[in-house]
Short mmCIF file of C-alpha atoms and ligand atoms in Angstrom, two decimals:
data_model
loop_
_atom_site.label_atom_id
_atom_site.label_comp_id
_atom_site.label_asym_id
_atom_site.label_seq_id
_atom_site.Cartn_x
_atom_site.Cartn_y
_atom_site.Cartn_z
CA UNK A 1 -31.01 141.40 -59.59
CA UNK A 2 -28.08 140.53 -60.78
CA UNK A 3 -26.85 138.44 -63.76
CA UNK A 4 -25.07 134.86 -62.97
CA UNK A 5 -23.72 131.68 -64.97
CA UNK A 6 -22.55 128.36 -62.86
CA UNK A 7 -19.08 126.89 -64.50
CA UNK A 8 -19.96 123.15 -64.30
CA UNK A 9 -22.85 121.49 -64.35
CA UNK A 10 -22.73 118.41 -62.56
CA UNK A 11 -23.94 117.43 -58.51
CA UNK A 12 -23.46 120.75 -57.08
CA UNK A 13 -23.93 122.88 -60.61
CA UNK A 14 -26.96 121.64 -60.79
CA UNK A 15 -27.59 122.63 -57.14
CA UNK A 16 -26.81 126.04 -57.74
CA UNK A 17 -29.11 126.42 -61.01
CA UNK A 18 -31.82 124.97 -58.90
CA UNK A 19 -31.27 127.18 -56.21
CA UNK A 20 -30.64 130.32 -58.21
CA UNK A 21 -33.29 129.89 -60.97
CA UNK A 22 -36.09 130.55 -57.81
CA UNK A 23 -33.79 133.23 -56.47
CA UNK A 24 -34.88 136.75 -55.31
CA UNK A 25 -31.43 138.20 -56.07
CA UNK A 26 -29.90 136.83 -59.09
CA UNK A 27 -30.95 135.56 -62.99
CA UNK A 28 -29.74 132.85 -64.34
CA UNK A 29 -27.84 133.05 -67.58
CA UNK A 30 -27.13 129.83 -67.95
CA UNK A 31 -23.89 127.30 -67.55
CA UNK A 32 -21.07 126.52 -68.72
CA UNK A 33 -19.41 122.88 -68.71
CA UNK A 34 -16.48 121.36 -69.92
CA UNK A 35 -18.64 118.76 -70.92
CA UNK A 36 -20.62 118.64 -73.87
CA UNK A 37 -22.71 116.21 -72.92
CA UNK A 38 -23.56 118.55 -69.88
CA UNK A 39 -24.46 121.55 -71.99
CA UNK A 40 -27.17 119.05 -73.90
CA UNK A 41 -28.45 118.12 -70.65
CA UNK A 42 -28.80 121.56 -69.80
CA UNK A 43 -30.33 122.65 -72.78
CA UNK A 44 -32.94 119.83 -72.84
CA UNK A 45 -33.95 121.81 -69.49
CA UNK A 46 -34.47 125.11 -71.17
CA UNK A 47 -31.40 126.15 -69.35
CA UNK A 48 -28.52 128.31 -71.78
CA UNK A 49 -25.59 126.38 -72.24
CA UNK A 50 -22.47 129.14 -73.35
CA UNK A 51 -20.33 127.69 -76.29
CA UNK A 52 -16.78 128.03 -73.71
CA UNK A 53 -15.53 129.55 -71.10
CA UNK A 54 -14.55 132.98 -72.77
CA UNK A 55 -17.90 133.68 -74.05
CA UNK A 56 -18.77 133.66 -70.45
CA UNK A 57 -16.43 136.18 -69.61
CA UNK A 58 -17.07 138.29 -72.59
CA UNK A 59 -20.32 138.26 -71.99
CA UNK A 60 -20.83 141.98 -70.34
CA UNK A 61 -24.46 141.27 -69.08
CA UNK A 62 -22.63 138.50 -66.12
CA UNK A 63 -22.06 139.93 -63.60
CA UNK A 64 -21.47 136.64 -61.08
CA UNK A 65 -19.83 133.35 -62.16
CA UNK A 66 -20.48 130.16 -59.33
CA UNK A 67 -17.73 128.43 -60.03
CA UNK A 68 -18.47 124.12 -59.35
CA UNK A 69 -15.97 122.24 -61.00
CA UNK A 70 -13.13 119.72 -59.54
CA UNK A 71 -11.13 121.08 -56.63
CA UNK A 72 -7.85 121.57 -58.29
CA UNK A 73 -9.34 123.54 -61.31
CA UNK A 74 -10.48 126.23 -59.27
CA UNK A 75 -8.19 128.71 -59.03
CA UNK A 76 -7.68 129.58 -62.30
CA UNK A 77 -10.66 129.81 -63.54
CA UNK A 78 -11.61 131.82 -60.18
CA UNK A 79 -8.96 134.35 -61.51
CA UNK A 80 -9.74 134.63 -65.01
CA UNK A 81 -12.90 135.57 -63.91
CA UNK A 82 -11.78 138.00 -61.65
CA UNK A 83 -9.73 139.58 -64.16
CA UNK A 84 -12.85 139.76 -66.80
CA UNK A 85 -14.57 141.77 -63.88
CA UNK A 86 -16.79 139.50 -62.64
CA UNK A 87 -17.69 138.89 -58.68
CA UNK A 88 -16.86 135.08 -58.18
CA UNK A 89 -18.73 133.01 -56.08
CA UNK A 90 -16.67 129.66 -55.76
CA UNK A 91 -17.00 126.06 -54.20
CA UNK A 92 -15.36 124.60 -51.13
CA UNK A 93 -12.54 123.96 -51.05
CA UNK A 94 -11.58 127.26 -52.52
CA UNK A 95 -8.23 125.88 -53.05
CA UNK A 96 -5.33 123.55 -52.29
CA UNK A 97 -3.14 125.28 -50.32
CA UNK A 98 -2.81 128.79 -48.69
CA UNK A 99 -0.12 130.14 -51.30
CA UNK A 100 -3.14 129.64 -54.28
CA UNK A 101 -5.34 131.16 -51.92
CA UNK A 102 -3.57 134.15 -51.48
CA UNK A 103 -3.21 134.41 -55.18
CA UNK A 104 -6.60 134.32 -55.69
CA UNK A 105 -7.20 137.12 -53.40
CA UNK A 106 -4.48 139.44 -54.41
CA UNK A 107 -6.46 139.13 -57.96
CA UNK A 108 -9.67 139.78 -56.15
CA UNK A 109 -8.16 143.14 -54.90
CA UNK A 110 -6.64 143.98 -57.53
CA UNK A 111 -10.06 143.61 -59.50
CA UNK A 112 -11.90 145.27 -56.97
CA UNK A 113 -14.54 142.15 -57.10
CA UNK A 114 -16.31 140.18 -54.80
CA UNK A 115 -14.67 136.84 -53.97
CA UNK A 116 -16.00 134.10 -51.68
CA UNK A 117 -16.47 130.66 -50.81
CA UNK A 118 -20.04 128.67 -50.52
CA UNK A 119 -19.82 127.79 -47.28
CA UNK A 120 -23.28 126.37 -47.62
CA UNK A 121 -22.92 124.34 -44.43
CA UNK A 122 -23.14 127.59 -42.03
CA UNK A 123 -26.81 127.61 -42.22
CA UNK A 124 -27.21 123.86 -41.18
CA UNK A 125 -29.32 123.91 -38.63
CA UNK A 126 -27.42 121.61 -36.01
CA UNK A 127 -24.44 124.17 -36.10
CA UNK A 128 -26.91 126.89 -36.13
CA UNK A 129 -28.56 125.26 -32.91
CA UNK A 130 -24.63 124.68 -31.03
CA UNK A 131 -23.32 128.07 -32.13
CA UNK A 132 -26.56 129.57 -30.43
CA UNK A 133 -26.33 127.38 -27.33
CA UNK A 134 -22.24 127.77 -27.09
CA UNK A 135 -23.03 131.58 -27.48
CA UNK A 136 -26.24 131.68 -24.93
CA UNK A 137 -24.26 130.61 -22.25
CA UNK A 138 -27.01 128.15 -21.19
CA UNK A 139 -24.69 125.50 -20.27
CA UNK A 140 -21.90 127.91 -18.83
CA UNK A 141 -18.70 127.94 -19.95
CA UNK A 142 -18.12 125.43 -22.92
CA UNK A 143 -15.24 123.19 -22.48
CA UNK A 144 -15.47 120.28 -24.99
CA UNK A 145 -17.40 120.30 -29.06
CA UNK A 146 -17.45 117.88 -30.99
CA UNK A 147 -18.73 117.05 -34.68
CA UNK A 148 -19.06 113.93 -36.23
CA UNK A 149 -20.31 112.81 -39.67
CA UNK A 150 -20.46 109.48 -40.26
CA UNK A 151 -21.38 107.47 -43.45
CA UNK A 152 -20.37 104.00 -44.63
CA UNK A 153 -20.52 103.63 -48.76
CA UNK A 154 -16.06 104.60 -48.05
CA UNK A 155 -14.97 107.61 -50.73
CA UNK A 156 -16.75 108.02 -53.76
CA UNK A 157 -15.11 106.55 -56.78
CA UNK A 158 -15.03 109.96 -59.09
CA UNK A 159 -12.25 112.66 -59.14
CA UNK A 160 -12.94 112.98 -55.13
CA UNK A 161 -10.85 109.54 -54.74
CA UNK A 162 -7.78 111.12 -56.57
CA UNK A 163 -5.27 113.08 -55.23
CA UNK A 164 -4.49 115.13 -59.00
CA UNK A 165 -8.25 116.14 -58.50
CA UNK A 166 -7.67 117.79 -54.53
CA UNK A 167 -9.57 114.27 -54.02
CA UNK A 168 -9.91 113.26 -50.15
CA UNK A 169 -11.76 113.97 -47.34
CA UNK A 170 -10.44 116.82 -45.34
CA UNK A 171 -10.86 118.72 -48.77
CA UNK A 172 -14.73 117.45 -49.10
CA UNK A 173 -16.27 117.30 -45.74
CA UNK A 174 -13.29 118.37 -43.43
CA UNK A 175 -13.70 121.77 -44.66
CA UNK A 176 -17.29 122.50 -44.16
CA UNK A 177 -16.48 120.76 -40.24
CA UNK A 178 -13.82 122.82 -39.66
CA UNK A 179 -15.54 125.82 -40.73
CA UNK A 180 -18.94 125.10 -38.86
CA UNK A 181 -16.29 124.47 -35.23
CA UNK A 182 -14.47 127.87 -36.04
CA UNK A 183 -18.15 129.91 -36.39
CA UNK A 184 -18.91 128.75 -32.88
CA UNK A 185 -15.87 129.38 -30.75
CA UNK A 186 -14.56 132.70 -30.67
CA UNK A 187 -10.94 131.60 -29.80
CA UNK A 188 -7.99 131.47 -31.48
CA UNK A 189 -6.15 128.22 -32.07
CA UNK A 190 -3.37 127.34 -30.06
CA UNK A 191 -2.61 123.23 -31.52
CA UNK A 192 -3.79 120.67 -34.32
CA UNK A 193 -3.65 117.55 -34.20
CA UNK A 194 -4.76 114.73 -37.03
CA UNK A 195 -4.86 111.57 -38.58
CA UNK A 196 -5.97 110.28 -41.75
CA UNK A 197 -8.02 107.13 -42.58
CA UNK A 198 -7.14 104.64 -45.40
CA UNK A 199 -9.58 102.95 -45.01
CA UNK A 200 -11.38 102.34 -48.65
CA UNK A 201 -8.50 104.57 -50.50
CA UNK A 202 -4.46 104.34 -50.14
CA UNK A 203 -3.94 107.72 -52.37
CA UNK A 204 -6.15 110.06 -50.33
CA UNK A 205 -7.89 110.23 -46.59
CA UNK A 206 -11.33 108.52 -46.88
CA UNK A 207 -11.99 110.13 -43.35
CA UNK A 208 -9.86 111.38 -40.47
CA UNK A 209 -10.12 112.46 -36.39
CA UNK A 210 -8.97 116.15 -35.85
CA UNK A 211 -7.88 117.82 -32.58
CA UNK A 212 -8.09 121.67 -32.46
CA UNK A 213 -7.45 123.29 -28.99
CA UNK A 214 -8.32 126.60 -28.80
CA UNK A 215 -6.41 129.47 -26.60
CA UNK A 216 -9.70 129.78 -24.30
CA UNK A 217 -9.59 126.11 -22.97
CA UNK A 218 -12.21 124.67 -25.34
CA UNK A 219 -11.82 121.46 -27.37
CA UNK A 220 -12.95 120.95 -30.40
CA UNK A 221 -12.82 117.56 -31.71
CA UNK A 222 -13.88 116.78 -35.50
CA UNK A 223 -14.31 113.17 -36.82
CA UNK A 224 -15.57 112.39 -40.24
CA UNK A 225 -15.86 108.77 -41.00
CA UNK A 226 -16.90 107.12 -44.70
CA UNK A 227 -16.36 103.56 -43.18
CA UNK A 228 -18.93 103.53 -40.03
CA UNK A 229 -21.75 101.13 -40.45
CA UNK A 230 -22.84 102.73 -37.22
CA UNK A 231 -23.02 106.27 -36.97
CA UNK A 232 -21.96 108.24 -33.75
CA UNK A 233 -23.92 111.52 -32.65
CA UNK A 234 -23.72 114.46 -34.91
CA UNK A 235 -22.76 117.07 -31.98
CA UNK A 236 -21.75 116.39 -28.65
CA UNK A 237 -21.63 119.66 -26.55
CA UNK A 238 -20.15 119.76 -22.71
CA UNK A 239 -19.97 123.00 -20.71
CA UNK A 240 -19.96 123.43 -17.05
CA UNK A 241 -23.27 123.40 -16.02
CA UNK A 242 -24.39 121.14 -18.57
CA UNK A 243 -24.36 118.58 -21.37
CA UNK A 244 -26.04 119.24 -25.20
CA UNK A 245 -26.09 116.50 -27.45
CA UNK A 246 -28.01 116.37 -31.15
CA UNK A 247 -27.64 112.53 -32.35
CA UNK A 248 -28.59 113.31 -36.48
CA UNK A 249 -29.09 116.31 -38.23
CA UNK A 250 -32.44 116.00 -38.46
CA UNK A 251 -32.93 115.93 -34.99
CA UNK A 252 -33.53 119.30 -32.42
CA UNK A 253 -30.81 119.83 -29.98
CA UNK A 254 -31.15 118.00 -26.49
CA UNK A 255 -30.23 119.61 -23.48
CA UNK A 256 -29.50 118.21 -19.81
CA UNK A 257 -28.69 121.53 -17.81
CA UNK A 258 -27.21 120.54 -13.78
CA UNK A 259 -29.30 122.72 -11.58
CA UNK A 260 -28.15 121.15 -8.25
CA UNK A 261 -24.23 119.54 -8.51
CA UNK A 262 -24.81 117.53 -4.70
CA UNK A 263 -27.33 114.80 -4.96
CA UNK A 264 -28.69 113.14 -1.43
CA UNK A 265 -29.36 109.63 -2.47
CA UNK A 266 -27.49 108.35 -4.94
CA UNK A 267 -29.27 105.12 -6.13
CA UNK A 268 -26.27 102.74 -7.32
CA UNK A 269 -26.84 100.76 -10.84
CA UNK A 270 -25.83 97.60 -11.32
CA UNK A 271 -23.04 97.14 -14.25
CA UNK A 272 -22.16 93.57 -15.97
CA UNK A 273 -19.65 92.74 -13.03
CA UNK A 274 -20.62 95.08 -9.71
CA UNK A 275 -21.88 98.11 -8.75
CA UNK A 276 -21.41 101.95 -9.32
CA UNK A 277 -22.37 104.84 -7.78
CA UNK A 278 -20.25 107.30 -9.60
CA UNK A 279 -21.92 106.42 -13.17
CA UNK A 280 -25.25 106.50 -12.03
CA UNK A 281 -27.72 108.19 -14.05
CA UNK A 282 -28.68 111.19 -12.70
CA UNK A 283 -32.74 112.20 -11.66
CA UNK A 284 -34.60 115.34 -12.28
CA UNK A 285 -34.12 116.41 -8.99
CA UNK A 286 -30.92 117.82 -9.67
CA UNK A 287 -31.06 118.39 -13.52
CA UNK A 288 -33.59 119.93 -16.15
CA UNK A 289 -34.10 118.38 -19.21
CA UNK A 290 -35.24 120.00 -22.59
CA UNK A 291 -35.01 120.46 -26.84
CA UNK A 292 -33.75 123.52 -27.89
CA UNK A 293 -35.87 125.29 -30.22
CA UNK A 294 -34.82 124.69 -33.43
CA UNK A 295 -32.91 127.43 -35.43
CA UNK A 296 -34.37 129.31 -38.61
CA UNK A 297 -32.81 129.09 -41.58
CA UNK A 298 -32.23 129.91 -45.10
CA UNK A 299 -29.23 128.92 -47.13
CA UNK A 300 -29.97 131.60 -50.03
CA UNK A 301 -29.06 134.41 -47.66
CA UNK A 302 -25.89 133.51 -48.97
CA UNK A 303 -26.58 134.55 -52.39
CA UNK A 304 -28.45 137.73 -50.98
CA UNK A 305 -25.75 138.54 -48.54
CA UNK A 306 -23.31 138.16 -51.35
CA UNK A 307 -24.81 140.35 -54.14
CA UNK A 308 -25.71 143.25 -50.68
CA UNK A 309 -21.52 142.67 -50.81
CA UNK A 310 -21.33 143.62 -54.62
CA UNK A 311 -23.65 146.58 -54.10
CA UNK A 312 -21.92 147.61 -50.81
CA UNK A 313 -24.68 147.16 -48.88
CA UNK A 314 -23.40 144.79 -46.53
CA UNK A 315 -19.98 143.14 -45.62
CA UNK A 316 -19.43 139.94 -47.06
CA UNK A 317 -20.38 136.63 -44.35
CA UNK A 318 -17.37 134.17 -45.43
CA UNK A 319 -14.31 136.99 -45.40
CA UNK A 320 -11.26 136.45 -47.12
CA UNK A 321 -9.81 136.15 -43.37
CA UNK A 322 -11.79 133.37 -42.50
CA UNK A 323 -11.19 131.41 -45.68
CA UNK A 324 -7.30 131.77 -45.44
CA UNK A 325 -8.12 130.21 -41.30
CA UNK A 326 -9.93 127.40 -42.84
CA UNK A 327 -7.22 126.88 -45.48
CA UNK A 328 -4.48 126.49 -42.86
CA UNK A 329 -6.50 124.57 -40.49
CA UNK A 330 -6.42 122.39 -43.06
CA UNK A 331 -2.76 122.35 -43.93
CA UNK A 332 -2.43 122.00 -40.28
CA UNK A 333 -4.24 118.85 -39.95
CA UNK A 334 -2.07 117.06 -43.24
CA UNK A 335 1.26 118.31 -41.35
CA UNK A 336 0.39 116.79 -38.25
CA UNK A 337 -0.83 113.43 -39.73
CA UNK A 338 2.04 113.10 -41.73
CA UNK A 339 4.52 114.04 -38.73
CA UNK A 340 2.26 112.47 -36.34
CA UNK A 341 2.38 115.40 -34.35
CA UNK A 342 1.04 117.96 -32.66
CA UNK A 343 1.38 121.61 -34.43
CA UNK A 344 1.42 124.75 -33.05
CA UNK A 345 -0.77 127.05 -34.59
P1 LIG B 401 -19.12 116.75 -60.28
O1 LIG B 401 -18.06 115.85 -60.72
O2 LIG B 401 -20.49 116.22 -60.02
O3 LIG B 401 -19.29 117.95 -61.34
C1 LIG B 401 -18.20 118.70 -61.81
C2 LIG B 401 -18.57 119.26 -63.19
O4 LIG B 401 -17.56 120.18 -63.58
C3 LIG B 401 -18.64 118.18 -64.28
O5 LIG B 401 -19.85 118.30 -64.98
C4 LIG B 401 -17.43 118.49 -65.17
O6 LIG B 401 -17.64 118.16 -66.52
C5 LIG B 401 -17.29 119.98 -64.96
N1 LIG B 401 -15.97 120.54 -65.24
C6 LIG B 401 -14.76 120.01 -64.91
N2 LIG B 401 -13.79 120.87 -65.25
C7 LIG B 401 -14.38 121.96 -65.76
C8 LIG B 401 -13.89 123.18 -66.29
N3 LIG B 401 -12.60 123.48 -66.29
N4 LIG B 401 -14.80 124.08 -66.76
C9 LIG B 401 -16.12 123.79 -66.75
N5 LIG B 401 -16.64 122.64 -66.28
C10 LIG B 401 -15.77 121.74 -65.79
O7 LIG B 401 -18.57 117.49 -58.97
P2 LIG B 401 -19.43 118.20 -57.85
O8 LIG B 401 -19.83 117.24 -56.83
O9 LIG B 401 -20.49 119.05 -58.48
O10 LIG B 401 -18.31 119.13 -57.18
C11 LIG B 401 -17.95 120.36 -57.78
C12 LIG B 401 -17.43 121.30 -56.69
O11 LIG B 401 -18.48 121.53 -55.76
C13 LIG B 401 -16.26 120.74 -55.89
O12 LIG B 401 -15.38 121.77 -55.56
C14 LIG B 401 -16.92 120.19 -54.64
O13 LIG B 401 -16.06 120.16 -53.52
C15 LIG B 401 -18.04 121.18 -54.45
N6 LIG B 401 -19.19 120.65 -53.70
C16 LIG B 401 -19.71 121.43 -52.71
C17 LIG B 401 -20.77 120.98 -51.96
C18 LIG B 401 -21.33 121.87 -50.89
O14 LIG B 401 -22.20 121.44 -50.15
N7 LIG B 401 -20.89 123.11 -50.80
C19 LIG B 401 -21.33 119.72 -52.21
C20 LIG B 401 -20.79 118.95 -53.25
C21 LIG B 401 -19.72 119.43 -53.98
#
């Protein structure tokens, strides 16, 4: 077991202490917020609230800090904890740009600590179910993705509406979505292409509609939405010899796999204004319908996985490599919306 505090305690802080109190691989010390009123509210759950931010680090018995605070703030507080020694666990984004990232990092190294990003949203089951199906080869080759969240309540009105804060967004969601797309094809990017929604907020993006076309043909198309009163599909999957679809995140995978391409009789349907032949539904004659079973999952491995890491054990699951991808997918996407253009990767 080892020894961890969470650095803020508010929506996700309190997340992580829920999560980690019933953990099989690490103690809870307690938090830390910048907030007093916080550290009450801890304490009136039995749960240790450290004096500052210091006393954390002095503290010799922690050997993990979770770090859940405001984007902007995190990288140096990531690094002071790095240089106290500890292993640092710390929320998505990581950072703002790929130059803090790096700096982060390099003190990582130079520490010789574990550093990584909760990328939670890799053991959702829906992206569990598409990587599985993308890498079964069910459907055949996969030519087309694409993820969609949609909600309608626009941005929320705390720090995430504010650009100071890393507010916006491609920062909140954007990065989990682009993540999830870059577990399941094993491609490198070749081009990016964005654009931002104002939607509900003029500083930052209160959704936005990403392009990323990968070097093996496949499309990946991201849209997150804060302004859709009706929500489109979660996953959309097309490959050659078939089509996978999940509508909600709740909901099993739904496969319709072509097992004959030539039909005999084609039954025309009747549109508002004529005929068609060519959009005709197709019959199970020539296709196979089915769910796909649904994926098994546990978002704690990350924890375990992540102390293995400290104890050598195993390699840790979100690599620096990968975050620094994510990072400058994202830059990516702000370049081309504010060019309007497509970027080479
Ligand atoms: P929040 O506003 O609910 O809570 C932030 C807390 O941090 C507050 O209690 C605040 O007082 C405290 N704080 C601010 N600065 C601090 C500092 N320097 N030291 C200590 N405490 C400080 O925000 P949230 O929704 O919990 O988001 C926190 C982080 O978690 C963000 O990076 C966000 O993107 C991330 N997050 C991740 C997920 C996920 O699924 N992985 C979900 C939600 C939020």
């Amino acid at each position: 077991m080892k020894n961890l505090v969470v650095i803020g305690y508010g929506g996700m802080g309190g997340w992580h202490v829920e999560r980690t109190q019933k953990s099989d691989v690490v103690k809870l010390l307690g938090i830390y917020d910048i907030d007093p009123k916080k550290s009450e509210l801890a304490e009136s759950r039995g749960i240790h609230a450290y004096a500052s931010y210091e006393e954390v680090l002095a503290d010799k018995n922690v050997d993990i800090v979770t770090v859940a605070i405001p984007n902007d703030q995190h990288k140096p507080v990531v690094i002071k904890a790095l240089e106290a020694g500890k292993s640092v666990i710390c929320e998505k984004p990581v950072a703002l740009c790929s130059e803090d990232l790096q700096d982060m990092i390099d003190a990582a190294n130079k520490a010789g600590k574990i550093f990584s990003v909760h990328q939670n949203r890799r053991w959702d089951v829906d992206t569990l179910a598409m990587k599985a199906l993308y890498e079964s080869g069910e459907i055949g080759e996969i030519f087309n993705i694409e993820s969609r969240v949609h909600g309608s309540r626009g941005i929320p009105s705390d720090w995430r509406g504010m650009k100071k804060y890393g507010g916006g967004m491609i920062y909140d969601w954007g990065i989990h979505l682009i993540d999830q797309i870059l577990q399941i094809v094993p491609s490198e990017i070749d081009t990016v292409f964005c654009r931002l929604d104002h939607l509900t907020n003029t500083e930052v993006d209160d959704g936005f509609k990403l392009e990323l076309m990968f070097k093996n043909g496949c499309r990946a198309y991201i849209e997150l939405g804060t302004y859709n009163f009706i929500a489109l599909p979660r996953f959309y999957m097309q490959g050659r010899g078939g089509t996978a679809l999940i509508t909600d995140w709740r909901e099993n995978c739904k496969v319709v796999k072509c097992k004959a391409w030539h039909e005999s009789d084609v039954m025309p349907v009747e549109t508002a204004a004529g005929l068609t032949k060519t959009m005709a539904p197709r019959d199970e004659i020539t296709t196979d319908t089915y769910e796909c079973e649904r994926p098994v999952s546990d978002v704690h491995d990350y924890y375990r996985n992540f102390v293995k890491a400290i104890d050598g054990i195993e390699s840790q699951l979100v690599t620096h490599e990968q975050m620094m991808l994510d990072m400058k997918v994202m830059e990516a996407a702000f370049k081309s919306a504010k060019l309007g253009q497509v970027i080479k990767f």
